[in-house]
Amino acid sequence: VEQDLDTLLAKEAAGANLAITQLFFQADEYLGFVDKARAAGVTMRILPGIMPVLSSSRLKRIIELTDEPTPVDLERRLAAQPDAEAQARVGIEHATALADELLSGGAPGLHLYTFNQHEAVLAVLNGVGILDANGTRAKESV
């Protein structure tokens, strides 16, 4: 974390005015990181990175690539689903709840990783009220 904070400070000193986090699965991870960044002197906006995880196999691959701790609750909920469609619903629900919690916690916006799954991202944006059912912007503040 200290290296990440040093990197953010250096980027901000070089003129950066926005940072995007690696993806994570719990709001407290982002909110805690932002608190540490602010305490270290980072003032730029820091957007949370979220990816709707649409299957158990995708979650396993993400964990392998990022070395993030396994979100056990999400892993269990995905594994308990009878088919791919139900797993996708669980992943979208999780990402939507996470996005809501982040925005309520003060996140200045969201960065959603699509991995060519734009329908899931649109569903999350609709779920938090940023887009309406027609896919047009519903909120101006985010």
GROMACS .gro file of N, CA and C in nm:
model
  426
    1VAL      N    1   0.083  -0.119   0.000
    1VAL     CA    2   0.000   0.000   0.000
    1VAL      C    3   0.088   0.125   0.000
    2GLU      N    4   0.196   0.124   0.075
    2GLU     CA    5   0.284   0.241   0.080
    2GLU      C    6   0.342   0.271  -0.059
    3GLN      N    7   0.380   0.168  -0.132
    3GLN     CA    8   0.431   0.189  -0.267
    3GLN      C    9   0.323   0.248  -0.357
    4ASP      N   10   0.199   0.199  -0.344
    4ASP     CA   11   0.089   0.254  -0.423
    4ASP      C   12   0.066   0.401  -0.390
    5LEU      N   13   0.075   0.435  -0.262
    5LEU     CA   14   0.056   0.574  -0.222
    5LEU      C   15   0.168   0.663  -0.276
    6ASP      N   16   0.291   0.614  -0.269
    6ASP     CA   17   0.404   0.690  -0.324
    6ASP      C   18   0.386   0.711  -0.474
    7THR      N   19   0.338   0.608  -0.542
    7THR     CA   20   0.315   0.619  -0.686
    7THR      C   21   0.206   0.721  -0.716
    8LEU      N   22   0.097   0.718  -0.640
    8LEU     CA   23  -0.010   0.816  -0.659
    8LEU      C   24   0.040   0.958  -0.636
    9LEU      N   25   0.119   0.977  -0.531
    9LEU     CA   26   0.173   1.111  -0.503
    9LEU      C   27   0.263   1.159  -0.617
   10ALA      N   28   0.344   1.069  -0.669
   10ALA     CA   29   0.433   1.105  -0.780
   10ALA      C   30   0.353   1.139  -0.905
   11LYS      N   31   0.251   1.061  -0.933
   11LYS     CA   32   0.168   1.088  -1.051
   11LYS      C   33   0.094   1.220  -1.036
   12GLU      N   34   0.044   1.247  -0.916
   12GLU     CA   35  -0.026   1.374  -0.894
   12GLU      C   36   0.071   1.491  -0.908
   13ALA      N   37   0.193   1.476  -0.857
   13ALA     CA   38   0.293   1.582  -0.870
   13ALA      C   39   0.329   1.606  -1.016
   14ALA      N   40   0.316   1.502  -1.098
   14ALA     CA   41   0.347   1.514  -1.241
   14ALA      C   42   0.227   1.567  -1.321
   15GLY      N   43   0.113   1.592  -1.255
   15GLY     CA   44  -0.001   1.651  -1.323
   15GLY      C   45  -0.125   1.566  -1.333
   16ALA      N   46  -0.120   1.444  -1.283
   16ALA     CA   47  -0.241   1.359  -1.289
   16ALA      C   48  -0.349   1.418  -1.200
   17ASN      N   49  -0.474   1.408  -1.246
   17ASN     CA   50  -0.585   1.459  -1.165
   17ASN      C   51  -0.692   1.353  -1.140
   18LEU      N   52  -0.661   1.227  -1.176
   18LEU     CA   53  -0.756   1.118  -1.160
   18LEU      C   54  -0.680   0.987  -1.152
   19ALA      N   55  -0.724   0.901  -1.061
   19ALA     CA   56  -0.668   0.766  -1.050
   19ALA      C   57  -0.783   0.666  -1.051
   20ILE      N   58  -0.755   0.548  -1.101
   20ILE     CA   59  -0.853   0.439  -1.103
   20ILE      C   60  -0.789   0.320  -1.032
   21THR      N   61  -0.861   0.262  -0.938
   21THR     CA   62  -0.807   0.150  -0.864
   21THR      C   63  -0.813   0.021  -0.945
   22GLN      N   64  -0.734  -0.074  -0.902
   22GLN     CA   65  -0.750  -0.212  -0.947
   22GLN      C   66  -0.887  -0.258  -0.897
   23LEU      N   67  -0.943  -0.361  -0.955
   23LEU     CA   68  -1.074  -0.405  -0.909
   23LEU      C   69  -1.065  -0.465  -0.769
   24PHE      N   70  -1.176  -0.459  -0.700
   24PHE     CA   71  -1.188  -0.515  -0.566
   24PHE      C   72  -1.333  -0.556  -0.545
   25PHE      N   73  -1.359  -0.624  -0.434
   25PHE     CA   74  -1.491  -0.682  -0.413
   25PHE      C   75  -1.566  -0.631  -0.291
   26GLN      N   76  -1.499  -0.555  -0.204
   26GLN     CA   77  -1.560  -0.503  -0.082
   26GLN      C   78  -1.540  -0.352  -0.076
   27ALA      N   79  -1.645  -0.280  -0.042
   27ALA     CA   80  -1.637  -0.134  -0.036
   27ALA      C   81  -1.534  -0.086   0.065
   28ASP      N   82  -1.521  -0.156   0.176
   28ASP     CA   83  -1.425  -0.114   0.278
   28ASP      C   84  -1.282  -0.112   0.226
   29GLU      N   85  -1.250  -0.199   0.131
   29GLU     CA   86  -1.116  -0.200   0.073
   29GLU      C   87  -1.088  -0.066   0.004
   30TYR      N   88  -1.181  -0.021  -0.077
   30TYR     CA   89  -1.165   0.107  -0.147
   30TYR      C   90  -1.168   0.223  -0.048
   31LEU      N   91  -1.268   0.227   0.038
   31LEU     CA   92  -1.283   0.339   0.130
   31LEU      C   93  -1.161   0.351   0.223
   32GLY      N   94  -1.109   0.240   0.269
   32GLY     CA   95  -0.988   0.242   0.352
   32GLY      C   96  -0.867   0.291   0.275
   33PHE      N   97  -0.854   0.248   0.150
   33PHE     CA   98  -0.742   0.292   0.068
   33PHE      C   99  -0.749   0.443   0.045
   34VAL      N  100  -0.867   0.493   0.016
   34VAL     CA  101  -0.882   0.638  -0.006
   34VAL      C  102  -0.848   0.714   0.121
   35ASP      N  103  -0.890   0.666   0.235
   35ASP     CA  104  -0.854   0.732   0.362
   35ASP      C  105  -0.702   0.739   0.378
   36LYS      N  106  -0.634   0.629   0.349
   36LYS     CA  107  -0.487   0.627   0.358
   36LYS      C  108  -0.425   0.723   0.256
   37ALA      N  109  -0.482   0.726   0.135
   37ALA     CA  110  -0.429   0.816   0.032
   37ALA      C  111  -0.445   0.962   0.075
   38ARG      N  112  -0.559   0.996   0.129
   38ARG     CA  113  -0.581   1.134   0.176
   38ARG      C  114  -0.484   1.169   0.289
   39ALA      N  115  -0.464   1.076   0.381
   39ALA     CA  116  -0.371   1.099   0.492
   39ALA      C  117  -0.228   1.118   0.441
   40ALA      N  118  -0.195   1.053   0.330
   40ALA     CA  119  -0.061   1.065   0.271
   40ALA      C  120  -0.046   1.192   0.188
   41GLY      N  121  -0.157   1.262   0.162
   41GLY     CA  122  -0.150   1.387   0.086
   41GLY      C  123  -0.204   1.381  -0.055
   42VAL      N  124  -0.259   1.269  -0.096
   42VAL     CA  125  -0.317   1.258  -0.230
   42VAL      C  126  -0.449   1.335  -0.230
   43THR      N  127  -0.467   1.424  -0.326
   43THR     CA  128  -0.590   1.503  -0.333
   43THR      C  129  -0.673   1.476  -0.457
   44MET      N  130  -0.615   1.409  -0.557
   44MET     CA  131  -0.690   1.385  -0.680
   44MET      C  132  -0.803   1.286  -0.658
   45ARG      N  133  -0.899   1.286  -0.751
   45ARG     CA  134  -1.010   1.191  -0.746
   45ARG      C  135  -0.956   1.050  -0.765
   46ILE      N  136  -1.013   0.958  -0.689
   46ILE     CA  137  -0.976   0.817  -0.701
   46ILE      C  138  -1.105   0.740  -0.728
   47LEU      N  139  -1.116   0.686  -0.849
   47LEU     CA  140  -1.235   0.609  -0.887
   47LEU      C  141  -1.216   0.463  -0.851
   48PRO      N  142  -1.319   0.401  -0.794
   48PRO     CA  143  -1.311   0.259  -0.763
   48PRO      C  144  -1.331   0.174  -0.889
   49GLY      N  145  -1.248   0.073  -0.903
   49GLY     CA  146  -1.261  -0.021  -1.015
   49GLY      C  147  -1.348  -0.139  -0.976
   50ILE      N  148  -1.454  -0.160  -1.053
   50ILE     CA  149  -1.549  -0.268  -1.026
   50ILE      C  150  -1.566  -0.352  -1.152
   51MET      N  151  -1.573  -0.482  -1.135
   51MET     CA  152  -1.603  -0.569  -1.248
   51MET      C  153  -1.715  -0.665  -1.209
   52PRO      N  154  -1.825  -0.659  -1.281
   52PRO     CA  155  -1.928  -0.759  -1.256
   52PRO      C  156  -1.873  -0.898  -1.291
   53VAL      N  157  -1.868  -0.986  -1.194
   53VAL     CA  158  -1.816  -1.121  -1.213
   53VAL      C  159  -1.934  -1.211  -1.246
   54LEU      N  160  -1.935  -1.265  -1.366
   54LEU     CA  161  -2.053  -1.335  -1.416
   54LEU      C  162  -2.048  -1.487  -1.406
   55SER      N  163  -1.939  -1.540  -1.350
   55SER     CA  164  -1.931  -1.686  -1.335
   55SER      C  165  -1.825  -1.723  -1.232
   56SER      N  166  -1.837  -1.843  -1.179
   56SER     CA  167  -1.737  -1.894  -1.084
   56SER      C  168  -1.601  -1.904  -1.149
   57SER      N  169  -1.597  -1.950  -1.273
   57SER     CA  170  -1.468  -1.965  -1.340
   57SER      C  171  -1.402  -1.830  -1.364
   58ARG      N  172  -1.480  -1.728  -1.396
   58ARG     CA  173  -1.424  -1.593  -1.414
   58ARG      C  174  -1.368  -1.541  -1.283
   59LEU      N  175  -1.438  -1.565  -1.173
   59LEU     CA  176  -1.390  -1.521  -1.042
   59LEU      C  177  -1.257  -1.587  -1.010
   60LYS      N  178  -1.246  -1.717  -1.032
   60LYS     CA  179  -1.121  -1.788  -1.006
   60LYS      C  180  -1.007  -1.728  -1.088
   61ARG      N  181  -1.034  -1.698  -1.213
   61ARG     CA  182  -0.930  -1.642  -1.300
   61ARG      C  183  -0.888  -1.502  -1.254
   62ILE      N  184  -0.983  -1.421  -1.214
   62ILE     CA  185  -0.953  -1.287  -1.164
   62ILE      C  186  -0.863  -1.295  -1.040
   63ILE      N  187  -0.897  -1.385  -0.950
   63ILE     CA  188  -0.818  -1.402  -0.828
   63ILE      C  189  -0.676  -1.445  -0.862
   64GLU      N  190  -0.662  -1.534  -0.959
   64GLU     CA  191  -0.529  -1.578  -1.003
   64GLU      C  192  -0.448  -1.460  -1.058
   65LEU      N  193  -0.512  -1.376  -1.136
   65LEU     CA  194  -0.441  -1.265  -1.202
   65LEU      C  195  -0.409  -1.150  -1.108
   66THR      N  196  -0.494  -1.126  -1.008
   66THR     CA  197  -0.478  -1.007  -0.924
   66THR      C  198  -0.420  -1.035  -0.786
   67ASP      N  199  -0.421  -1.159  -0.742
   67ASP     CA  200  -0.380  -1.194  -0.606
   67ASP      C  201  -0.466  -1.126  -0.499
   68GLU      N  202  -0.586  -1.085  -0.537
   68GLU     CA  203  -0.681  -1.030  -0.440
   68GLU      C  204  -0.732  -1.145  -0.355
   69PRO      N  205  -0.770  -1.116  -0.230
   69PRO     CA  206  -0.832  -1.222  -0.148
   69PRO      C  207  -0.963  -1.267  -0.211
   70THR      N  208  -0.991  -1.394  -0.199
   70THR     CA  209  -1.115  -1.448  -0.255
   70THR      C  210  -1.235  -1.395  -0.176
   71PRO      N  211  -1.331  -1.335  -0.247
   71PRO     CA  212  -1.454  -1.291  -0.180
   71PRO      C  213  -1.542  -1.415  -0.157
   72VAL      N  214  -1.529  -1.474  -0.040
   72VAL     CA  215  -1.589  -1.604  -0.012
   72VAL      C  216  -1.741  -1.602  -0.032
   73ASP      N  217  -1.806  -1.497   0.015
   73ASP     CA  218  -1.952  -1.490   0.001
   73ASP      C  219  -1.993  -1.492  -0.147
   74LEU      N  220  -1.927  -1.411  -0.227
   74LEU     CA  221  -1.958  -1.408  -0.371
   74LEU      C  222  -1.926  -1.542  -0.435
   75GLU      N  223  -1.814  -1.600  -0.399
   75GLU     CA  224  -1.775  -1.731  -0.453
   75GLU      C  225  -1.883  -1.836  -0.424
   76ARG      N  226  -1.932  -1.837  -0.302
   76ARG     CA  227  -2.035  -1.935  -0.264
   76ARG      C  228  -2.166  -1.909  -0.337
   77ARG      N  229  -2.204  -1.782  -0.345
   77ARG     CA  230  -2.330  -1.749  -0.412
   77ARG      C  231  -2.324  -1.787  -0.560
   78LEU      N  232  -2.211  -1.763  -0.626
   78LEU     CA  233  -2.197  -1.801  -0.767
   78LEU      C  234  -2.204  -1.953  -0.782
   79ALA      N  235  -2.130  -2.023  -0.698
   79ALA     CA  236  -2.124  -2.169  -0.708
   79ALA      C  237  -2.260  -2.235  -0.681
   80ALA      N  238  -2.345  -2.171  -0.604
   80ALA     CA  239  -2.475  -2.229  -0.569
   80ALA      C  240  -2.579  -2.216  -0.680
   81GLN      N  241  -2.546  -2.142  -0.785
   81GLN     CA  242  -2.644  -2.118  -0.891
   81GLN      C  243  -2.651  -2.235  -0.989
   82PRO      N  244  -2.770  -2.261  -1.042
   82PRO     CA  245  -2.789  -2.378  -1.128
   82PRO      C  246  -2.737  -2.362  -1.270
   83ASP      N  247  -2.718  -2.238  -1.316
   83ASP     CA  248  -2.675  -2.220  -1.455
   83ASP      C  249  -2.604  -2.085  -1.473
   84ALA      N  250  -2.554  -2.066  -1.594
   84ALA     CA  251  -2.477  -1.945  -1.625
   84ALA      C  252  -2.561  -1.818  -1.611
   85GLU      N  253  -2.686  -1.824  -1.649
   85GLU     CA  254  -2.772  -1.706  -1.640
   85GLU      C  255  -2.792  -1.663  -1.494
   86ALA      N  256  -2.812  -1.761  -1.408
   86ALA     CA  257  -2.830  -1.731  -1.265
   86ALA      C  258  -2.701  -1.678  -1.204
   87GLN      N  259  -2.587  -1.733  -1.245
   87GLN     CA  260  -2.459  -1.682  -1.197
   87GLN      C  261  -2.440  -1.537  -1.240
   88ALA      N  262  -2.475  -1.506  -1.363
   88ALA     CA  263  -2.462  -1.368  -1.412
   88ALA      C  264  -2.549  -1.273  -1.329
   89ARG      N  265  -2.667  -1.315  -1.295
   89ARG     CA  266  -2.755  -1.231  -1.212
   89ARG      C  267  -2.691  -1.202  -1.077
   90VAL      N  268  -2.632  -1.304  -1.016
   90VAL     CA  269  -2.565  -1.288  -0.887
   90VAL      C  270  -2.449  -1.189  -0.900
   91GLY      N  271  -2.370  -1.203  -1.006
   91GLY     CA  272  -2.257  -1.113  -1.027
   91GLY      C  273  -2.301  -0.969  -1.047
   92ILE      N  274  -2.407  -0.950  -1.122
   92ILE     CA  275  -2.460  -0.815  -1.145
   92ILE      C  276  -2.516  -0.757  -1.016
   93GLU      N  277  -2.588  -0.839  -0.939
   93GLU     CA  278  -2.641  -0.793  -0.810
   93GLU      C  279  -2.528  -0.752  -0.717
   94HIS      N  280  -2.422  -0.831  -0.712
   94HIS     CA  281  -2.308  -0.799  -0.625
   94HIS      C  282  -2.244  -0.667  -0.668
   95ALA      N  283  -2.219  -0.652  -0.797
   95ALA     CA  284  -2.155  -0.530  -0.847
   95ALA      C  285  -2.244  -0.407  -0.825
   96THR      N  286  -2.374  -0.425  -0.839
   96THR     CA  287  -2.467  -0.314  -0.817
   96THR      C  288  -2.468  -0.272  -0.671
   97ALA      N  289  -2.474  -0.368  -0.581
   97ALA     CA  290  -2.472  -0.337  -0.437
   97ALA      C  291  -2.340  -0.270  -0.398
   98LEU      N  292  -2.231  -0.319  -0.454
   98LEU     CA  293  -2.100  -0.261  -0.427
   98LEU      C  294  -2.095  -0.116  -0.478
   99ALA      N  295  -2.142  -0.093  -0.599
   99ALA     CA  296  -2.144   0.041  -0.656
   99ALA      C  297  -2.228   0.135  -0.571
  100ASP      N  298  -2.344   0.090  -0.527
  100ASP     CA  299  -2.429   0.172  -0.440
  100ASP      C  300  -2.356   0.209  -0.311
  101GLU      N  301  -2.292   0.111  -0.251
  101GLU     CA  302  -2.221   0.135  -0.126
  101GLU      C  303  -2.105   0.233  -0.145
  102LEU      N  304  -2.035   0.219  -0.257
  102LEU     CA  305  -1.922   0.309  -0.285
  102LEU      C  306  -1.969   0.452  -0.308
  103LEU      N  307  -2.072   0.468  -0.386
  103LEU     CA  308  -2.124   0.602  -0.412
  103LEU      C  309  -2.177   0.664  -0.283
  104SER      N  310  -2.244   0.585  -0.202
  104SER     CA  311  -2.293   0.635  -0.072
  104SER      C  312  -2.178   0.670   0.021
  105GLY      N  313  -2.067   0.600   0.006
  105GLY     CA  314  -1.949   0.624   0.089
  105GLY      C  315  -1.863   0.739   0.043
  106GLY      N  316  -1.901   0.802  -0.069
  106GLY     CA  317  -1.828   0.919  -0.114
  106GLY      C  318  -1.744   0.903  -0.239
  107ALA      N  319  -1.748   0.787  -0.303
  107ALA     CA  320  -1.672   0.771  -0.427
  107ALA      C  321  -1.718   0.876  -0.529
  108PRO      N  322  -1.623   0.940  -0.599
  108PRO     CA  323  -1.660   1.047  -0.692
  108PRO      C  324  -1.716   0.997  -0.825
  109GLY      N  325  -1.723   0.868  -0.842
  109GLY     CA  326  -1.773   0.806  -0.964
  109GLY      C  327  -1.736   0.659  -0.961
  110LEU      N  328  -1.749   0.593  -1.073
  110LEU     CA  329  -1.719   0.450  -1.084
  110LEU      C  330  -1.642   0.423  -1.212
  111HIS      N  331  -1.555   0.324  -1.206
  111HIS     CA  332  -1.492   0.272  -1.327
  111HIS      C  333  -1.530   0.125  -1.333
  112LEU      N  334  -1.603   0.086  -1.436
  112LEU     CA  335  -1.645  -0.053  -1.450
  112LEU      C  336  -1.564  -0.121  -1.558
  113TYR      N  337  -1.500  -0.231  -1.522
  113TYR     CA  338  -1.425  -0.311  -1.617
  113TYR      C  339  -1.524  -0.400  -1.691
  114THR      N  340  -1.524  -0.395  -1.823
  114THR     CA  341  -1.624  -0.469  -1.900
  114THR      C  342  -1.579  -0.608  -1.942
  115PHE      N  343  -1.454  -0.625  -1.980
  115PHE     CA  344  -1.406  -0.751  -2.035
  115PHE      C  345  -1.504  -0.805  -2.138
  116ASN      N  346  -1.545  -0.718  -2.227
  116ASN     CA  347  -1.637  -0.750  -2.336
  116ASN      C  348  -1.774  -0.797  -2.290
  117GLN      N  349  -1.814  -0.756  -2.172
  117GLN     CA  350  -1.945  -0.791  -2.118
  117GLN      C  351  -2.023  -0.662  -2.091
  118HIS      N  352  -2.044  -0.584  -2.195
  118HIS     CA  353  -2.103  -0.451  -2.176
  118HIS      C  354  -2.247  -0.458  -2.122
  119GLU      N  355  -2.319  -0.565  -2.151
  119GLU     CA  356  -2.456  -0.575  -2.101
  119GLU      C  357  -2.458  -0.576  -1.948
  120ALA      N  358  -2.363  -0.646  -1.887
  120ALA     CA  359  -2.356  -0.652  -1.741
  120ALA      C  360  -2.325  -0.514  -1.684
  121VAL      N  361  -2.235  -0.442  -1.747
  121VAL     CA  362  -2.201  -0.307  -1.701
  121VAL      C  363  -2.321  -0.214  -1.712
  122LEU      N  364  -2.392  -0.223  -1.822
  122LEU     CA  365  -2.513  -0.141  -1.838
  122LEU      C  366  -2.617  -0.176  -1.732
  123ALA      N  367  -2.628  -0.304  -1.698
  123ALA     CA  368  -2.722  -0.345  -1.594
  123ALA      C  369  -2.683  -0.287  -1.458
  124VAL      N  370  -2.555  -0.282  -1.428
  124VAL     CA  371  -2.508  -0.223  -1.302
  124VAL      C  372  -2.538  -0.073  -1.300
  125LEU      N  373  -2.507  -0.005  -1.410
  125LEU     CA  374  -2.534   0.139  -1.416
  125LEU      C  375  -2.683   0.169  -1.404
  126ASN      N  376  -2.764   0.084  -1.463
  126ASN     CA  377  -2.908   0.098  -1.448
  126ASN      C  378  -2.949   0.071  -1.303
  127GLY      N  379  -2.890  -0.029  -1.242
  127GLY     CA  380  -2.924  -0.067  -1.105
  127GLY      C  381  -2.893   0.041  -1.002
  128VAL      N  382  -2.789   0.120  -1.027
  128VAL     CA  383  -2.756   0.229  -0.933
  128VAL      C  384  -2.820   0.361  -0.973
  129GLY      N  385  -2.895   0.359  -1.084
  129GLY     CA  386  -2.968   0.479  -1.125
  129GLY      C  387  -2.889   0.578  -1.207
  130ILE      N  388  -2.772   0.538  -1.256
  130ILE     CA  389  -2.693   0.628  -1.341
  130ILE      C  390  -2.749   0.631  -1.482
  131LEU      N  391  -2.795   0.516  -1.529
  131LEU     CA  392  -2.862   0.506  -1.659
  131LEU      C  393  -3.006   0.464  -1.635
  132ASP      N  394  -3.094   0.509  -1.722
  132ASP     CA  395  -3.232   0.463  -1.711
  132ASP      C  396  -3.250   0.339  -1.798
  133ALA      N  397  -3.369   0.287  -1.804
  133ALA     CA  398  -3.397   0.164  -1.879
  133ALA      C  399  -3.367   0.176  -2.027
  134ASN      N  400  -3.365   0.299  -2.080
  134ASN     CA  401  -3.335   0.320  -2.221
  134ASN      C  402  -3.185   0.335  -2.246
  135GLY      N  403  -3.105   0.330  -2.140
  135GLY     CA  404  -2.961   0.345  -2.154
  135GLY      C  405  -2.915   0.490  -2.164
  136THR      N  406  -3.000   0.583  -2.128
  136THR     CA  407  -2.959   0.723  -2.128
  136THR      C  408  -2.927   0.766  -1.985
  137ARG      N  409  -2.844   0.867  -1.974
  137ARG     CA  410  -2.798   0.914  -1.844
  137ARG      C  411  -2.915   0.960  -1.758
  138ALA      N  412  -2.923   0.905  -1.639
  138ALA     CA  413  -3.030   0.940  -1.546
  138ALA      C  414  -2.980   1.035  -1.437
  139LYS      N  415  -2.851   1.029  -1.405
  139LYS     CA  416  -2.792   1.114  -1.303
  139LYS      C  417  -2.684   1.201  -1.367
  140GLU      N  418  -2.684   1.325  -1.336
  140GLU     CA  419  -2.582   1.416  -1.389
  140GLU      C  420  -2.461   1.426  -1.297
  141SER      N  421  -2.476   1.386  -1.172
  141SER     CA  422  -2.370   1.410  -1.074
  141SER      C  423  -2.260   1.305  -1.075
  142VAL      N  424  -2.276   1.194  -1.143
  142VAL     CA  425  -2.176   1.088  -1.138
  142VAL      C  426  -2.105   1.079  -1.272
   0.00000   0.00000   0.00000
